Amino acid sequence: MKNRSTELREALEEMIAVGTLSPGQHLDETELAARFEVSRTPIREALIQLASMGVVVIRPRRGAIVAELGPQQLVEMFEVMSELEATCGRLAARRMTVEEQQALQAAHQACKEALDSQGPDDYYYRNEAFHEAIYAGSHNQFLIEQARSLYRRLRPYRRLQLRVRNRLSNSYAEHDGVVQAIISGDGDKAAELLREHVMIQGQRFSDLMASLPQLGKQAA
C-alpha cells in the first residue's frame, strides 16, 4: 500500500510531466500542502523523492524548483535514451515470451486507437505503455530501471514532442516497424528503429526547442 508521500510524489511528477508545473517553477511547500490538504511533512518527503529522481532540484535555503534542462543537456539525455531503448529492443526481440509479444501488440493497437481519435494526451499515455512493454521484454532488470529513470526525467519533453504537427502519425508508423522487428526476432533491426525513433536531432530538435515555451502554458 502506498504511503501519502509516495502518492504526492506521483501526483507532482504527473503535474510536471503534463506542464501544470513548468521547468524552473518554484515549488512552495506551504502552497502545495494547502493544495493537497496535507501537512508540509509529506510534501517535503515527496519533493526529496523527486529530487533523487532528478525531476526536482532542492536548493539550500531557497527551496525546490522543477528541474530545467538546457538544449545541450536535452540532446545528451535523448542520445542516451535512444541507446537504452535500442538495447531494450534488441534484447526484447530475443527474449520476449509469446504473452509479452501479445501485450506489445495490444499496446500498439491502443496507440492506433488514440491516433484515430487525435488525442495527443491519450496517445502520450498509450505510448508510454508501449515503451514500457519493450522494457519489460528485455528481461534485464538493471536496464529496465535505468530506462525508466531516464524516461521519467524526459517525460515533459517527450510529451511535448507529440504535439508537433504530424508527430503522432509518424510515431505510430515508427512503432509499427519496431513491433514487426521484435516479433520476427530481428534484434538488430529493432535496435536500429528504436534508436531512430527516440533520437532527437535536426528538425525534431528544432521543433522541440520552438515548443519549449508551451510547457509552462499547457495548464493555462
PDB file of C-alpha atoms in Angstrom:
ATOM      1  CA  MET A   1       0.000   0.000   0.000  1.00  0.00           C
ATOM      2  CA  LYS A   2       1.353   3.427  -0.972  1.00  0.00           C
ATOM      3  CA  ASN A   3       2.059   5.956   1.740  1.00  0.00           C
ATOM      4  CA  ARG A   4       0.930   9.552   1.425  1.00  0.00           C
ATOM      5  CA  SER A   5       4.315  10.958   0.385  1.00  0.00           C
ATOM      6  CA  THR A   6       4.562   8.416  -2.460  1.00  0.00           C
ATOM      7  CA  GLU A   7       1.068   9.326  -3.663  1.00  0.00           C
ATOM      8  CA  LEU A   8       2.020  13.004  -3.553  1.00  0.00           C
ATOM      9  CA  ARG A   9       5.263  12.310  -5.395  1.00  0.00           C
ATOM     10  CA  GLU A  10       3.336  10.589  -8.177  1.00  0.00           C
ATOM     11  CA  ALA A  11       0.806  13.427  -8.351  1.00  0.00           C
ATOM     12  CA  LEU A  12       3.534  16.077  -8.516  1.00  0.00           C
ATOM     13  CA  GLU A  13       5.508  14.062 -11.065  1.00  0.00           C
ATOM     14  CA  GLU A  14       2.415  13.912 -13.261  1.00  0.00           C
ATOM     15  CA  MET A  15       1.844  17.665 -12.903  1.00  0.00           C
ATOM     16  CA  ILE A  16       5.417  18.233 -14.056  1.00  0.00           C
ATOM     17  CA  ALA A  17       5.057  15.784 -16.959  1.00  0.00           C
ATOM     18  CA  VAL A  18       1.944  17.493 -18.311  1.00  0.00           C
ATOM     19  CA  GLY A  19       3.221  21.042 -17.782  1.00  0.00           C
ATOM     20  CA  THR A  20       0.988  22.074 -14.878  1.00  0.00           C
ATOM     21  CA  LEU A  21       4.257  22.697 -13.051  1.00  0.00           C
ATOM     22  CA  SER A  22       6.773  24.035 -15.550  1.00  0.00           C
ATOM     23  CA  PRO A  23      10.601  23.824 -15.692  1.00  0.00           C
ATOM     24  CA  GLY A  24      12.168  26.325 -13.320  1.00  0.00           C
ATOM     25  CA  GLN A  25       8.950  26.884 -11.358  1.00  0.00           C
ATOM     26  CA  HIS A  26       9.352  27.342  -7.590  1.00  0.00           C
ATOM     27  CA  LEU A  27       7.629  24.647  -5.541  1.00  0.00           C
ATOM     28  CA  ASP A  28       6.309  26.264  -2.379  1.00  0.00           C
ATOM     29  CA  GLU A  29       5.756  23.646   0.329  1.00  0.00           C
ATOM     30  CA  THR A  30       3.021  25.668   2.046  1.00  0.00           C
ATOM     31  CA  GLU A  31       1.081  26.198  -1.190  1.00  0.00           C
ATOM     32  CA  LEU A  32       1.400  22.541  -2.158  1.00  0.00           C
ATOM     33  CA  ALA A  33       0.328  21.413   1.321  1.00  0.00           C
ATOM     34  CA  ALA A  34      -2.801  23.580   1.029  1.00  0.00           C
ATOM     35  CA  ARG A  35      -3.475  22.326  -2.494  1.00  0.00           C
ATOM     36  CA  PHE A  36      -3.367  18.667  -1.431  1.00  0.00           C
ATOM     37  CA  GLU A  37      -4.819  19.302   2.037  1.00  0.00           C
ATOM     38  CA  VAL A  38      -1.903  17.724   3.877  1.00  0.00           C
ATOM     39  CA  SER A  39       0.820  18.911   6.228  1.00  0.00           C
ATOM     40  CA  ARG A  40       4.161  20.086   4.861  1.00  0.00           C
ATOM     41  CA  THR A  41       5.945  16.918   6.023  1.00  0.00           C
ATOM     42  CA  PRO A  42       4.675  14.527   3.313  1.00  0.00           C
ATOM     43  CA  ILE A  43       5.126  17.312   0.731  1.00  0.00           C
ATOM     44  CA  ARG A  44       8.758  17.699   1.786  1.00  0.00           C
ATOM     45  CA  GLU A  45       9.244  13.917   1.620  1.00  0.00           C
ATOM     46  CA  ALA A  46       7.687  13.837  -1.882  1.00  0.00           C
ATOM     47  CA  LEU A  47       9.996  16.623  -3.065  1.00  0.00           C
ATOM     48  CA  ILE A  48      13.019  14.743  -1.707  1.00  0.00           C
ATOM     49  CA  GLN A  49      11.901  11.671  -3.671  1.00  0.00           C
ATOM     50  CA  LEU A  50      11.526  13.767  -6.826  1.00  0.00           C
ATOM     51  CA  ALA A  51      14.948  15.320  -6.259  1.00  0.00           C
ATOM     52  CA  SER A  52      16.511  11.850  -6.049  1.00  0.00           C
ATOM     53  CA  MET A  53      14.992  11.151  -9.487  1.00  0.00           C
ATOM     54  CA  GLY A  54      16.371  14.379 -10.935  1.00  0.00           C
ATOM     55  CA  VAL A  55      12.879  15.774 -11.611  1.00  0.00           C
ATOM     56  CA  VAL A  56      13.189  18.475  -8.925  1.00  0.00           C
ATOM     57  CA  VAL A  57      16.185  20.458  -7.676  1.00  0.00           C
ATOM     58  CA  ILE A  58      16.320  21.364  -3.976  1.00  0.00           C
ATOM     59  CA  ARG A  59      18.440  24.470  -3.358  1.00  0.00           C
ATOM     60  CA  PRO A  60      19.785  25.192   0.152  1.00  0.00           C
ATOM     61  CA  ARG A  61      17.724  27.893   1.867  1.00  0.00           C
ATOM     62  CA  ARG A  62      15.878  28.701  -1.364  1.00  0.00           C
ATOM     63  CA  GLY A  63      13.548  25.728  -1.632  1.00  0.00           C
ATOM     64  CA  ALA A  64      12.748  23.419  -4.523  1.00  0.00           C
ATOM     65  CA  ILE A  65      12.215  24.120  -8.212  1.00  0.00           C
ATOM     66  CA  VAL A  66      11.188  21.941 -11.142  1.00  0.00           C
ATOM     67  CA  ALA A  67      14.396  20.823 -12.880  1.00  0.00           C
ATOM     68  CA  GLU A  68      15.302  22.670 -16.058  1.00  0.00           C
ATOM     69  CA  LEU A  69      17.150  21.025 -18.930  1.00  0.00           C
ATOM     70  CA  GLY A  70      19.206  23.137 -21.315  1.00  0.00           C
ATOM     71  CA  PRO A  71      19.449  22.358 -25.051  1.00  0.00           C
ATOM     72  CA  GLN A  72      22.802  20.565 -24.789  1.00  0.00           C
ATOM     73  CA  GLN A  73      21.665  18.518 -21.789  1.00  0.00           C
ATOM     74  CA  LEU A  74      18.455  17.558 -23.603  1.00  0.00           C
ATOM     75  CA  VAL A  75      20.380  16.358 -26.642  1.00  0.00           C
ATOM     76  CA  GLU A  76      22.753  14.318 -24.464  1.00  0.00           C
ATOM     77  CA  MET A  77      19.915  12.754 -22.473  1.00  0.00           C
ATOM     78  CA  PHE A  78      17.930  11.845 -25.584  1.00  0.00           C
ATOM     79  CA  GLU A  79      21.122  10.362 -27.026  1.00  0.00           C
ATOM     80  CA  VAL A  80      21.494   8.081 -24.008  1.00  0.00           C
ATOM     81  CA  MET A  81      17.743   7.338 -24.002  1.00  0.00           C
ATOM     82  CA  SER A  82      17.923   6.223 -27.624  1.00  0.00           C
ATOM     83  CA  GLU A  83      20.740   3.792 -26.815  1.00  0.00           C
ATOM     84  CA  LEU A  84      18.938   2.398 -23.766  1.00  0.00           C
ATOM     85  CA  GLU A  85      15.778   1.826 -25.808  1.00  0.00           C
ATOM     86  CA  ALA A  86      17.788   0.312 -28.653  1.00  0.00           C
ATOM     87  CA  THR A  87      19.310  -2.183 -26.214  1.00  0.00           C
ATOM     88  CA  CYS A  88      15.872  -2.967 -24.753  1.00  0.00           C
ATOM     89  CA  GLY A  89      14.563  -3.613 -28.261  1.00  0.00           C
ATOM     90  CA  ARG A  90      17.466  -5.857 -29.202  1.00  0.00           C
ATOM     91  CA  LEU A  91      17.038  -7.967 -26.060  1.00  0.00           C
ATOM     92  CA  ALA A  92      13.238  -7.994 -26.337  1.00  0.00           C
ATOM     93  CA  ALA A  93      13.488  -9.449 -29.852  1.00  0.00           C
ATOM     94  CA  ARG A  94      15.438 -12.368 -28.374  1.00  0.00           C
ATOM     95  CA  ARG A  95      13.705 -12.795 -25.032  1.00  0.00           C
ATOM     96  CA  MET A  96      10.041 -11.826 -25.227  1.00  0.00           C
ATOM     97  CA  THR A  97       7.589 -14.584 -24.400  1.00  0.00           C
ATOM     98  CA  VAL A  98       4.523 -15.138 -26.565  1.00  0.00           C
ATOM     99  CA  GLU A  99       2.405 -13.453 -23.881  1.00  0.00           C
ATOM    100  CA  GLU A 100       4.720 -10.440 -23.841  1.00  0.00           C
ATOM    101  CA  GLN A 101       4.585 -10.202 -27.621  1.00  0.00           C
ATOM    102  CA  GLN A 102       0.810 -10.173 -27.389  1.00  0.00           C
ATOM    103  CA  ALA A 103       0.957  -7.435 -24.742  1.00  0.00           C
ATOM    104  CA  LEU A 104       3.218  -5.377 -27.037  1.00  0.00           C
ATOM    105  CA  GLN A 105       0.793  -5.797 -29.926  1.00  0.00           C
ATOM    106  CA  ALA A 106      -2.107  -4.788 -27.668  1.00  0.00           C
ATOM    107  CA  ALA A 107      -0.198  -1.661 -26.574  1.00  0.00           C
ATOM    108  CA  HIS A 108       0.477  -0.889 -30.247  1.00  0.00           C
ATOM    109  CA  GLN A 109      -3.223  -1.252 -31.057  1.00  0.00           C
ATOM    110  CA  ALA A 110      -4.096   1.071 -28.165  1.00  0.00           C
ATOM    111  CA  CYS A 111      -1.780   3.684 -29.716  1.00  0.00           C
ATOM    112  CA  LYS A 112      -3.667   3.265 -33.015  1.00  0.00           C
ATOM    113  CA  GLU A 113      -6.984   3.941 -31.283  1.00  0.00           C
ATOM    114  CA  ALA A 114      -5.553   7.071 -29.636  1.00  0.00           C
ATOM    115  CA  LEU A 115      -4.161   8.189 -33.003  1.00  0.00           C
ATOM    116  CA  ASP A 116      -7.536   7.725 -34.687  1.00  0.00           C
ATOM    117  CA  SER A 117      -9.203   9.848 -32.011  1.00  0.00           C
ATOM    118  CA  GLN A 118      -6.491  12.516 -32.486  1.00  0.00           C
ATOM    119  CA  GLY A 119      -5.901  12.842 -28.755  1.00  0.00           C
ATOM    120  CA  PRO A 120      -2.243  13.745 -28.114  1.00  0.00           C
ATOM    121  CA  ASP A 121      -2.627  13.347 -24.362  1.00  0.00           C
ATOM    122  CA  ASP A 122      -4.299   9.949 -24.724  1.00  0.00           C
ATOM    123  CA  TYR A 123      -1.628   8.887 -27.200  1.00  0.00           C
ATOM    124  CA  TYR A 124       1.075  10.036 -24.785  1.00  0.00           C
ATOM    125  CA  TYR A 125      -0.089   7.610 -22.086  1.00  0.00           C
ATOM    126  CA  ARG A 126      -0.584   4.757 -24.583  1.00  0.00           C
ATOM    127  CA  ASN A 127       2.867   5.493 -25.990  1.00  0.00           C
ATOM    128  CA  GLU A 128       4.329   5.243 -22.506  1.00  0.00           C
ATOM    129  CA  ALA A 129       2.730   1.812 -22.066  1.00  0.00           C
ATOM    130  CA  PHE A 130       4.111   0.742 -25.456  1.00  0.00           C
ATOM    131  CA  HIS A 131       7.684   1.585 -24.485  1.00  0.00           C
ATOM    132  CA  GLU A 132       7.203   0.006 -21.059  1.00  0.00           C
ATOM    133  CA  ALA A 133       6.213  -3.259 -22.771  1.00  0.00           C
ATOM    134  CA  ILE A 134       9.518  -3.222 -24.655  1.00  0.00           C
ATOM    135  CA  TYR A 135      11.487  -2.534 -21.474  1.00  0.00           C
ATOM    136  CA  ALA A 136       9.789  -5.447 -19.721  1.00  0.00           C
ATOM    137  CA  GLY A 137      10.504  -7.711 -22.690  1.00  0.00           C
ATOM    138  CA  SER A 138      14.256  -7.161 -22.323  1.00  0.00           C
ATOM    139  CA  HIS A 139      14.252  -9.304 -19.151  1.00  0.00           C
ATOM    140  CA  ASN A 140      17.172  -7.234 -17.811  1.00  0.00           C
ATOM    141  CA  GLN A 141      16.088  -5.607 -14.559  1.00  0.00           C
ATOM    142  CA  PHE A 142      19.026  -3.208 -14.297  1.00  0.00           C
ATOM    143  CA  LEU A 143      18.454  -1.992 -17.858  1.00  0.00           C
ATOM    144  CA  ILE A 144      14.717  -1.616 -17.179  1.00  0.00           C
ATOM    145  CA  GLU A 145      15.403   0.534 -14.107  1.00  0.00           C
ATOM    146  CA  GLN A 146      17.832   2.781 -15.995  1.00  0.00           C
ATOM    147  CA  ALA A 147      15.450   3.194 -18.933  1.00  0.00           C
ATOM    148  CA  ARG A 148      12.517   4.007 -16.654  1.00  0.00           C
ATOM    149  CA  SER A 149      14.573   6.514 -14.670  1.00  0.00           C
ATOM    150  CA  LEU A 150      15.689   8.459 -17.741  1.00  0.00           C
ATOM    151  CA  TYR A 151      12.243   8.199 -19.329  1.00  0.00           C
ATOM    152  CA  ARG A 152      10.818   9.859 -16.210  1.00  0.00           C
ATOM    153  CA  ARG A 153      13.235  12.770 -16.436  1.00  0.00           C
ATOM    154  CA  LEU A 154      12.381  13.277 -20.092  1.00  0.00           C
ATOM    155  CA  ARG A 155       8.609  12.841 -19.776  1.00  0.00           C
ATOM    156  CA  PRO A 156       7.660  16.526 -20.190  1.00  0.00           C
ATOM    157  CA  TYR A 157       9.814  16.781 -23.290  1.00  0.00           C
ATOM    158  CA  ARG A 158       8.692  13.503 -24.861  1.00  0.00           C
ATOM    159  CA  ARG A 159       5.109  14.567 -24.291  1.00  0.00           C
ATOM    160  CA  LEU A 160       5.770  17.952 -25.860  1.00  0.00           C
ATOM    161  CA  GLN A 161       7.236  16.289 -28.939  1.00  0.00           C
ATOM    162  CA  LEU A 162       3.941  14.539 -29.604  1.00  0.00           C
ATOM    163  CA  ARG A 163       2.258  17.924 -30.007  1.00  0.00           C
ATOM    164  CA  VAL A 164       4.384  18.771 -33.035  1.00  0.00           C
ATOM    165  CA  ARG A 165       2.417  18.573 -36.284  1.00  0.00           C
ATOM    166  CA  ASN A 166       2.263  15.051 -37.795  1.00  0.00           C
ATOM    167  CA  ARG A 167       4.306  13.595 -34.930  1.00  0.00           C
ATOM    168  CA  LEU A 168       1.505  11.281 -33.743  1.00  0.00           C
ATOM    169  CA  SER A 169       1.126   9.572 -37.116  1.00  0.00           C
ATOM    170  CA  ASN A 170       4.896   9.397 -37.605  1.00  0.00           C
ATOM    171  CA  SER A 171       5.362   7.958 -34.125  1.00  0.00           C
ATOM    172  CA  TYR A 172       2.773   5.253 -34.759  1.00  0.00           C
ATOM    173  CA  ALA A 173       4.342   4.326 -38.099  1.00  0.00           C
ATOM    174  CA  GLU A 174       7.735   4.014 -36.388  1.00  0.00           C
ATOM    175  CA  HIS A 175       6.168   1.820 -33.688  1.00  0.00           C
ATOM    176  CA  ASP A 176       4.809  -0.463 -36.402  1.00  0.00           C
ATOM    177  CA  GLY A 177       8.286  -1.204 -37.709  1.00  0.00           C
ATOM    178  CA  VAL A 178       9.577  -1.820 -34.180  1.00  0.00           C
ATOM    179  CA  VAL A 179       6.796  -4.294 -33.422  1.00  0.00           C
ATOM    180  CA  GLN A 180       7.416  -6.224 -36.639  1.00  0.00           C
ATOM    181  CA  ALA A 181      11.156  -6.414 -35.947  1.00  0.00           C
ATOM    182  CA  ILE A 182      10.655  -7.625 -32.371  1.00  0.00           C
ATOM    183  CA  ILE A 183       8.011 -10.193 -33.277  1.00  0.00           C
ATOM    184  CA  SER A 184      10.206 -11.557 -36.096  1.00  0.00           C
ATOM    185  CA  GLY A 185      13.177 -11.794 -33.720  1.00  0.00           C
ATOM    186  CA  ASP A 186      15.325  -9.284 -35.607  1.00  0.00           C
ATOM    187  CA  GLY A 187      17.129  -7.638 -32.702  1.00  0.00           C
ATOM    188  CA  ASP A 188      19.467  -5.507 -34.786  1.00  0.00           C
ATOM    189  CA  LYS A 189      16.571  -4.045 -36.768  1.00  0.00           C
ATOM    190  CA  ALA A 190      14.544  -3.405 -33.620  1.00  0.00           C
ATOM    191  CA  ALA A 191      17.530  -1.614 -32.069  1.00  0.00           C
ATOM    192  CA  GLU A 192      18.124   0.500 -35.170  1.00  0.00           C
ATOM    193  CA  LEU A 193      14.478   1.533 -35.429  1.00  0.00           C
ATOM    194  CA  LEU A 194      14.155   2.383 -31.725  1.00  0.00           C
ATOM    195  CA  ARG A 195      17.360   4.419 -31.810  1.00  0.00           C
ATOM    196  CA  GLU A 196      15.994   6.478 -34.692  1.00  0.00           C
ATOM    197  CA  HIS A 197      12.564   6.701 -33.034  1.00  0.00           C
ATOM    198  CA  VAL A 198      13.905   8.217 -29.816  1.00  0.00           C
ATOM    199  CA  MET A 199      16.913  10.204 -31.049  1.00  0.00           C
ATOM    200  CA  ILE A 200      16.239  13.919 -31.237  1.00  0.00           C
ATOM    201  CA  GLN A 201      18.254  15.780 -33.835  1.00  0.00           C
ATOM    202  CA  GLY A 202      17.881  18.007 -36.866  1.00  0.00           C
ATOM    203  CA  GLN A 203      14.331  19.191 -37.458  1.00  0.00           C
ATOM    204  CA  ARG A 204      12.970  17.285 -34.457  1.00  0.00           C
ATOM    205  CA  PHE A 205      15.376  19.163 -32.191  1.00  0.00           C
ATOM    206  CA  SER A 206      14.382  22.487 -33.741  1.00  0.00           C
ATOM    207  CA  ASP A 207      10.700  21.672 -33.291  1.00  0.00           C
ATOM    208  CA  LEU A 208      11.223  20.745 -29.635  1.00  0.00           C
ATOM    209  CA  MET A 209      13.191  23.911 -28.900  1.00  0.00           C
ATOM    210  CA  ALA A 210      10.465  26.017 -30.531  1.00  0.00           C
ATOM    211  CA  SER A 211       7.807  24.222 -28.456  1.00  0.00           C
ATOM    212  CA  LEU A 212       9.521  24.558 -25.063  1.00  0.00           C
ATOM    213  CA  PRO A 213       7.745  27.813 -24.102  1.00  0.00           C
ATOM    214  CA  GLN A 214       4.470  25.855 -24.284  1.00  0.00           C
ATOM    215  CA  LEU A 215       5.471  23.684 -21.311  1.00  0.00           C
ATOM    216  CA  GLY A 216       4.513  26.379 -18.851  1.00  0.00           C
ATOM    217  CA  LYS A 217       1.295  27.264 -20.663  1.00  0.00           C
ATOM    218  CA  GLN A 218      -0.381  23.875 -21.059  1.00  0.00           C
ATOM    219  CA  ALA A 219      -2.362  24.173 -17.835  1.00  0.00           C
ATOM    220  CA  ALA A 220      -3.468  27.718 -18.575  1.00  0.00           C
TER     221      ALA A 220
END
